[in-house]
C-alpha positions as CSV (number, residue, x, y, z in Angstrom):
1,X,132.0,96.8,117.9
2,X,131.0,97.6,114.3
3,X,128.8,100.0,112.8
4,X,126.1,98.6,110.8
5,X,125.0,100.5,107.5
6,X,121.3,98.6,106.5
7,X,120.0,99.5,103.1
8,X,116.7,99.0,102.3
9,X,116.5,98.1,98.5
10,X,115.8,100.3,96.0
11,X,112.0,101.2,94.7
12,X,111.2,97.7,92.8
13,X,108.7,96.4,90.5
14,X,106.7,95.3,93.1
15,X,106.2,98.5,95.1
16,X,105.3,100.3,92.1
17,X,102.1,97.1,91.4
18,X,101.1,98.1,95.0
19,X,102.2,94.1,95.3
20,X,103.0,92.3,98.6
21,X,106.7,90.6,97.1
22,X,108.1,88.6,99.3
23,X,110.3,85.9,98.3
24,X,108.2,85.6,95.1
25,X,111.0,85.2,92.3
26,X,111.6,87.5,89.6
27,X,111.0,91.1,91.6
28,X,113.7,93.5,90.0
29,X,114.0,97.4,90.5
30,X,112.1,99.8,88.8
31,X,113.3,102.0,86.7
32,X,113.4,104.9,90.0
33,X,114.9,101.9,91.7
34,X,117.6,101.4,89.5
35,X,118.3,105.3,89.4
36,X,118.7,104.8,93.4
37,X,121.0,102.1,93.2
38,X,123.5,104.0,90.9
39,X,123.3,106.9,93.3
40,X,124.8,104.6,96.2
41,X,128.4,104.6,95.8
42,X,128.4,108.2,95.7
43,X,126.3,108.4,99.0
44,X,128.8,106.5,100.7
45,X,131.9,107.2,99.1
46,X,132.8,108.7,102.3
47,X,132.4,105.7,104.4
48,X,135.7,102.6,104.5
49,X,133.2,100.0,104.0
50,X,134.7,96.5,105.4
51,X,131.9,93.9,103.9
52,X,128.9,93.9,102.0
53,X,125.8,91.5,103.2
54,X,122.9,91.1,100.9
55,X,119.5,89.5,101.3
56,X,119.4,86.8,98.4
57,X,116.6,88.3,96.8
58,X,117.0,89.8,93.0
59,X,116.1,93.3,94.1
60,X,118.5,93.4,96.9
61,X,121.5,92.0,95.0
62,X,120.5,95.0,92.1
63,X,121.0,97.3,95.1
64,X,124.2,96.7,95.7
65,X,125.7,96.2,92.0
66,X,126.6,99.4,91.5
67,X,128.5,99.8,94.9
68,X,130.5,96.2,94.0
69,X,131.3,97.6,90.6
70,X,132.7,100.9,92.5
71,X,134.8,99.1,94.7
72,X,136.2,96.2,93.3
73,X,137.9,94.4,96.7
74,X,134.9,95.5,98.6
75,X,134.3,91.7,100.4
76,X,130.4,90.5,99.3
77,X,128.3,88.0,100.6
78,X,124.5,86.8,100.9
79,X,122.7,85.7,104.0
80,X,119.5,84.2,103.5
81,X,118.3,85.4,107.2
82,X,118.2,89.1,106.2
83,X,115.9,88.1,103.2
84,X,112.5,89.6,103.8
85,X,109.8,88.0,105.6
86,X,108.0,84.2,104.6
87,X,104.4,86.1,103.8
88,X,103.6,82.6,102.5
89,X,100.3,82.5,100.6
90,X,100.3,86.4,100.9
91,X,103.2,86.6,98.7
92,X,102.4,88.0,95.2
93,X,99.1,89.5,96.4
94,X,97.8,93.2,95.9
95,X,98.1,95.3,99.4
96,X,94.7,96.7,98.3
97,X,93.3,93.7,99.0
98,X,95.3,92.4,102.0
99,X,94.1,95.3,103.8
100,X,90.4,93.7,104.4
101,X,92.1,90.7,105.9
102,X,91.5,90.3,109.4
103,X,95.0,89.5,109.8
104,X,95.7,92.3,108.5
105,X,94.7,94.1,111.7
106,X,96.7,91.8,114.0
107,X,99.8,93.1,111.8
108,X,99.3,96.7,111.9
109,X,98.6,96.6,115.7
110,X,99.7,93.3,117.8
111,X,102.5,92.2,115.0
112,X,104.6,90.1,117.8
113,X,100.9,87.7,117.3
114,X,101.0,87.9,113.6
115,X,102.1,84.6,111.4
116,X,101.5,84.5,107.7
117,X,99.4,81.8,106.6
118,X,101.7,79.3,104.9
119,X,104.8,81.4,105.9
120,X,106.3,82.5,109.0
121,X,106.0,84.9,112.4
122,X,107.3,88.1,112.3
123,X,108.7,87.2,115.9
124,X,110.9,84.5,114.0
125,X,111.5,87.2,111.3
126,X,112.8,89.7,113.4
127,X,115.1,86.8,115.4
128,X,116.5,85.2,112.5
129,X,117.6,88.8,111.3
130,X,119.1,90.0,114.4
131,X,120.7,86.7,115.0
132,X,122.4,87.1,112.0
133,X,123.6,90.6,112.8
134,X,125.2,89.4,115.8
135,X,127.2,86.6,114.2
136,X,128.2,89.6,111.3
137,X,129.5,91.7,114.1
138,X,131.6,89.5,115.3
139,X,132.8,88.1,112.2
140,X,133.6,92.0,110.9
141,X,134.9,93.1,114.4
142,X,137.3,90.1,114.4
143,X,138.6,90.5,110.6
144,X,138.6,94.3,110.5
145,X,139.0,95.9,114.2
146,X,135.8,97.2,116.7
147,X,135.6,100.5,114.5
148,X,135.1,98.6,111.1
149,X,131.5,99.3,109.4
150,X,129.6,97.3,107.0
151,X,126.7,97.2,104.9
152,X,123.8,94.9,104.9
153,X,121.2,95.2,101.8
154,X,117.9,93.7,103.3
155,X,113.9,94.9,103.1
156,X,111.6,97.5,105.0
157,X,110.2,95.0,107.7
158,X,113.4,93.2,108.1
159,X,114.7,96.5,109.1
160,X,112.3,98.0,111.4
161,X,112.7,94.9,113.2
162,X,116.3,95.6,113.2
163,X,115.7,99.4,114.8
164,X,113.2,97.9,117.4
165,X,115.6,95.6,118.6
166,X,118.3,97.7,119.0
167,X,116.2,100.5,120.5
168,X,115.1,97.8,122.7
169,X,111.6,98.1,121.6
170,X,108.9,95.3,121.5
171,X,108.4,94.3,118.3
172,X,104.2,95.2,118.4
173,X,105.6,98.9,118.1
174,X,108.2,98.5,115.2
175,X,105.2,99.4,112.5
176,X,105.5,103.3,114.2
177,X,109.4,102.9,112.1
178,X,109.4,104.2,108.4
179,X,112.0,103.4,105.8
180,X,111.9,104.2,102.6
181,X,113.5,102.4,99.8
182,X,117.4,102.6,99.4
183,X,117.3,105.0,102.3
184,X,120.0,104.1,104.9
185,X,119.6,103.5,108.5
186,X,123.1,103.3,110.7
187,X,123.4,101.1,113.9
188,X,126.4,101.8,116.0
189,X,126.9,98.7,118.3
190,X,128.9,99.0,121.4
191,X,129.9,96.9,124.2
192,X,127.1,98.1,126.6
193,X,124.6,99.0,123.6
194,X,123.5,100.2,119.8
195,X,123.1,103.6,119.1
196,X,121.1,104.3,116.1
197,X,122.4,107.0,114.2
198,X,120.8,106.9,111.3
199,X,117.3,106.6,110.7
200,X,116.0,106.1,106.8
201,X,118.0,108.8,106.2
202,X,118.2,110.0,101.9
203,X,121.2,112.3,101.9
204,X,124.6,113.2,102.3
205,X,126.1,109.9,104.6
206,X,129.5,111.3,105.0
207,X,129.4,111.7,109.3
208,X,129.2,108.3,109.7
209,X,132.6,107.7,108.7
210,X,135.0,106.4,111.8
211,X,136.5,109.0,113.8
212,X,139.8,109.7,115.5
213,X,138.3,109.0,118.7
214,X,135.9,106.9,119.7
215,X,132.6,107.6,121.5
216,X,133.1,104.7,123.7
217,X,129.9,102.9,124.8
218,X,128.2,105.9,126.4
219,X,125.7,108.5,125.6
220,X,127.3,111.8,125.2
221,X,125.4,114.6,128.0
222,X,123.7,117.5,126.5
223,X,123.4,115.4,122.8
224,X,126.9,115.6,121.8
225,X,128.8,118.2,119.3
226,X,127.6,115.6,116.3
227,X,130.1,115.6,113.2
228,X,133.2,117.8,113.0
């Protein structure tokens, strides 16, 4: 099966206000943010990228623009179930303030109980987005071969919940995960299960690229030699 590359989205305008984003409209890069984005292509020039996925949101799509512009045929496409969670009427609110919600409690340390007033679960979050990782698997394994990879631009908690699933964790520990933005975080799926590879990793990319052989679906004894 495919390798998944996952991008969180570059440093945005809302990061910097210390602002809880959301789907609230409008939320571009920053000025860092953009900087990251332009950097992309070169961080995975080394990697035969099959498709691009991308959240719908403005600061995901800004992501990826420079990576389109770099490879012209590259296949692009947005899928609303890897935009970042519902936070409902917590969108467009200051963190600083968020934190004294008792809520807020419930999200740092019991999240698979945790529903955003006016918004959604971050149980439904988490399925929606794996759910759509699963049909994009498919899809790329069957257009481009099992050792294709592909990119999907998403958001910090969509991710996490990503890793937790694949790592077969319960979602109430995915807040020990860290991704920072426009870092990348690599999924290898397999028959029998993911690996993950990469984990909000900032630097050179170029041993995720496909390899002669394949690893097969199990865990190499003693760690493995890792990259040639």
């Amino acid at each position: 099966m495919p390798t998944l590359i996952l991008v969180r989205h570059g440093r945005s305008t809302a990061n910097t206000a210390g602002l809880l984003a959301g789907w609230t409209p409008g939320v571009a890069l920053d000025e860092r943010g953009a900087a990251q984005a332009a950097a992309l292509p070169g961080r995975l020039a080394a990697l035969p990228l099959a498709e691009v996925v991308t959240s719908p949101l403005q600061r995901c799509q800004e992501t990826v623009q420079p990576l389109l512009d770099a490879r012209p045929g590259l296949g692009a496409h947005t899928d609303e179930r890897i935009g970042e969670c519902h936070y409902g009427d917590w969108s467009g609110r200051k963190l600083a303030e968020l934190k004294d919600e008792p809520l807020m409690e419930v999200v740092q340390a019991h999240p698979s109980a945790a529903a955003f007033p006016g918004g959604e679960s971050l149980r439904a979050m988490q399925t929606r987005a794996a759910e759509a990782v699963r049909e994009w698997n498919a899809r790329v394994e069957r257009d481009h071969g099992p050792d294709a990879v592909y990119l999907m631009c998403s958001h910090g908690d969509i991710i996490k919940s990503l890793v937790a699933e694949a790592l077969g964790l319960h979602l109430d520990l995915f807040q020990r995960i860290s991704v920072e933005p426009c870092s990348v975080t690599a999924i290898r799926y397999t028959r029998l299960r993911p690996f993950l590879v990469r984990l909000g990793d900032t630097g050179d990319l170029a041993s995720l690229a496909p390899r002669e052989e394949s690893a097969g679906g199990d865990a190499p004894v003693g760690g493995g030699a890792g990259a040639p």
